[in-house]
XYZ file of N, CA and C in Angstrom:
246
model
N 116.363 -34.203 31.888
C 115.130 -34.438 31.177
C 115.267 -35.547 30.151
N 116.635 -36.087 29.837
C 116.538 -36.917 28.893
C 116.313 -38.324 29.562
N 116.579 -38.603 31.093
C 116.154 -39.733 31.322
C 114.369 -40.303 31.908
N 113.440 -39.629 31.167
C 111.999 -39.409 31.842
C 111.970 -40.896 31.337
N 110.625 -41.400 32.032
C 110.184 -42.618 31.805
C 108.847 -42.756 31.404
N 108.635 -43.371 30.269
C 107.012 -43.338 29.689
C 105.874 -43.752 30.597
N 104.886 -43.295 30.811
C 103.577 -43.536 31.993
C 103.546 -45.138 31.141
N 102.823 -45.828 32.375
C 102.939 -46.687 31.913
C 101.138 -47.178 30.716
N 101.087 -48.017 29.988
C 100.040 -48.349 29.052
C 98.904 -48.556 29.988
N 97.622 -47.955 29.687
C 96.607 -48.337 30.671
C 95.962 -49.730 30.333
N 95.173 -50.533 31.397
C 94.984 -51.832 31.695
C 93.874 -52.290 30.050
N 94.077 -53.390 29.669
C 93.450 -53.989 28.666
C 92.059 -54.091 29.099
N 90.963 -53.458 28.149
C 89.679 -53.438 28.845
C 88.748 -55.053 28.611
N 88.445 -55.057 29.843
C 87.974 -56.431 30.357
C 85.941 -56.154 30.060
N 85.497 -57.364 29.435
C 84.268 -57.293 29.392
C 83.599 -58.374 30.339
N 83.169 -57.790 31.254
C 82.488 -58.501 32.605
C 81.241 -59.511 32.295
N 80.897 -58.842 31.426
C 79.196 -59.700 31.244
C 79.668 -60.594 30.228
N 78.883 -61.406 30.767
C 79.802 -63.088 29.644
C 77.868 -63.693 29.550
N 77.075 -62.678 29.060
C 75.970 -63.103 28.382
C 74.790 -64.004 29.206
N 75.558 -64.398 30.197
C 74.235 -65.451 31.119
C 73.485 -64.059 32.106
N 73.716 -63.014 31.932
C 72.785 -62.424 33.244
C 71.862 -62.777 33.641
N 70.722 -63.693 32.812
C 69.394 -63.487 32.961
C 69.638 -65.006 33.974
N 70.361 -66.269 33.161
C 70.461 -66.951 34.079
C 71.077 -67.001 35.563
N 72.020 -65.641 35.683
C 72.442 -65.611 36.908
C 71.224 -64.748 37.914
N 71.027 -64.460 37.380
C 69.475 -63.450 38.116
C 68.798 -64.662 38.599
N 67.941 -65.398 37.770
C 67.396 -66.637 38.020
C 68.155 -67.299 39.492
N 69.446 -67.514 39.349
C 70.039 -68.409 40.123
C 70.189 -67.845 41.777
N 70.507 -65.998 41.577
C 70.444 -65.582 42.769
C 68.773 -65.545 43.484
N 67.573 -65.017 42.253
C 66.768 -65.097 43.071
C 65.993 -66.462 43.623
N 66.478 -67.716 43.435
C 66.760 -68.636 43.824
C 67.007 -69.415 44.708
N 68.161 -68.717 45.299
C 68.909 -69.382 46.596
C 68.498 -67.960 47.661
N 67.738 -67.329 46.642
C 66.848 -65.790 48.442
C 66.091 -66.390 48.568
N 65.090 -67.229 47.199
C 63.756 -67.361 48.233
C 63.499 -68.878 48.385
N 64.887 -69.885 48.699
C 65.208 -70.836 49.155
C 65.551 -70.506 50.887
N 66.411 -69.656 50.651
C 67.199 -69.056 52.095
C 65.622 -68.907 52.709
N 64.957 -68.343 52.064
C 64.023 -67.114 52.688
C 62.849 -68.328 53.425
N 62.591 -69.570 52.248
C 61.693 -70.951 52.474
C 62.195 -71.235 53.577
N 63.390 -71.560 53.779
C 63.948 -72.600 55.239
C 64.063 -71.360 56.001
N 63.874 -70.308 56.650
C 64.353 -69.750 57.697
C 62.563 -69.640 57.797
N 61.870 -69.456 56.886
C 60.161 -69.838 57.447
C 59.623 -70.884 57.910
N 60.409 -71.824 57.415
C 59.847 -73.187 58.083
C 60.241 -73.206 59.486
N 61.677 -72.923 59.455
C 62.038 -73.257 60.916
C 61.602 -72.500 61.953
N 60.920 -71.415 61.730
C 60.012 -70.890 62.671
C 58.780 -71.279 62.703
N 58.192 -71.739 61.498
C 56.674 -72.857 61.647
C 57.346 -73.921 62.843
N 58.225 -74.725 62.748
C 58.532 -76.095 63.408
C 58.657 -75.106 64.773
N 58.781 -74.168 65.034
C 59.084 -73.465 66.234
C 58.098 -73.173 66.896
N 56.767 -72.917 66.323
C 55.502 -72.703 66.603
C 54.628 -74.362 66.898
N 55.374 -75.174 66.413
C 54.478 -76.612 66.828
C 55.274 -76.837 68.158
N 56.478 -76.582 68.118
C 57.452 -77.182 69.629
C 58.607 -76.463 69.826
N 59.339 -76.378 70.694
C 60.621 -76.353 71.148
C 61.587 -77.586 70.913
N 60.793 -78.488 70.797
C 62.299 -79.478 70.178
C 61.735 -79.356 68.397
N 60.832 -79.288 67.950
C 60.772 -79.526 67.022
C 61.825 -78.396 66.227
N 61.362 -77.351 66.741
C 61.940 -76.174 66.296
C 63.897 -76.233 66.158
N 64.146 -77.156 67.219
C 65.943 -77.145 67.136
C 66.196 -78.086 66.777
N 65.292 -79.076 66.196
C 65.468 -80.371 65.085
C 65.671 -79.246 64.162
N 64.909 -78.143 63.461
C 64.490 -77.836 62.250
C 65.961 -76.817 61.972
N 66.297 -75.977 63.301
C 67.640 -75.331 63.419
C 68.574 -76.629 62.859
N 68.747 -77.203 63.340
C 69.926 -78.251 62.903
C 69.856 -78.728 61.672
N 68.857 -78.773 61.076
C 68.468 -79.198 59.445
C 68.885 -78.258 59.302
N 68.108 -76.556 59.305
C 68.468 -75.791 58.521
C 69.616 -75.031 57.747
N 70.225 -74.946 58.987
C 71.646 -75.087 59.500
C 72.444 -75.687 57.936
N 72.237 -76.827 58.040
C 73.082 -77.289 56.639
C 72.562 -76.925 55.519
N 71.122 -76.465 55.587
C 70.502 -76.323 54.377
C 71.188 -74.841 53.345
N 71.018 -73.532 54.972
C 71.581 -72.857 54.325
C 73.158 -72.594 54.511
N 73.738 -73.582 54.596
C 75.115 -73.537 54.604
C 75.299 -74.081 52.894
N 74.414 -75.491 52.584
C 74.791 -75.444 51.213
C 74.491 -74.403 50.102
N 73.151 -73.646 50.313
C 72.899 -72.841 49.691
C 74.004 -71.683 49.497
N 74.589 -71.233 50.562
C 75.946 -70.576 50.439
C 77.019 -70.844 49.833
N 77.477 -72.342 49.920
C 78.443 -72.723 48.871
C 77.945 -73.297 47.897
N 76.819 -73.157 47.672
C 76.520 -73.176 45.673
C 76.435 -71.408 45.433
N 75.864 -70.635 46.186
C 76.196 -69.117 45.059
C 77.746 -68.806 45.549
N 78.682 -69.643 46.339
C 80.225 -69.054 46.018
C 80.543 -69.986 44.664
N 80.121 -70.765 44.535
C 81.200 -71.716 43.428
C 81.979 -72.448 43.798
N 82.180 -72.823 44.800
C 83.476 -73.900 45.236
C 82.571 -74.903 44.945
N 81.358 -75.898 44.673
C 81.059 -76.930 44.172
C 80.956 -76.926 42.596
N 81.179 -75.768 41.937
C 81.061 -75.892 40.196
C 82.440 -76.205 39.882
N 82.417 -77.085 38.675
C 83.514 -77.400 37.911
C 83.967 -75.959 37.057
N 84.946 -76.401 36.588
C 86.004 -75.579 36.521
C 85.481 -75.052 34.818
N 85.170 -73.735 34.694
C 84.521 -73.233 33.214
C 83.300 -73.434 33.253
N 82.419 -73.974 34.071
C 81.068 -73.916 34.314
C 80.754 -72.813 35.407
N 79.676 -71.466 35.067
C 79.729 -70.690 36.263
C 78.519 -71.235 37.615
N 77.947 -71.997 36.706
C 76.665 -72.783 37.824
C 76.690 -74.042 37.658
């Protein structure tokens, strides 16, 4: 019993909210009803044609691909969260 070992110290408490919520709210509902704009259009362009419509796929395509890598962050600088 004399060689027990102390539990170890529990984890340093971390404060998550760093005060922008309202602007991150803003930013997600944002890039939904961006997402939400281009996946409507490209079914309008789908309703004028069949090529028009896979012109509008191929635009969209990148559109919401960037929209995806702006809410990951790999285009924000470094200490900026947007």
């Amino acid at each position: 019993m004399a060689n027990m070992i102390a539990p170890p110290e529990p984890p340093a408490a971390v404060d998550l909210a760093d005060g922008d919520d309202l602007r991150r709210l803003r930013f997600r509902l944002w890039q939904t009803s961006m997402a939400v704009l281009t996946i409507l259009a490209t079914g309008w362009f789908f309703s004028l044609s069949p090529i028009y419509g896979v012109l509008a796929i191929m635009v969209a395509k990148h559109i919401l691909v960037a929209i995806l890598v702006m809410g990951l962050g790999i285009d924000s600088r470094p200490g900026k969260p947007f």
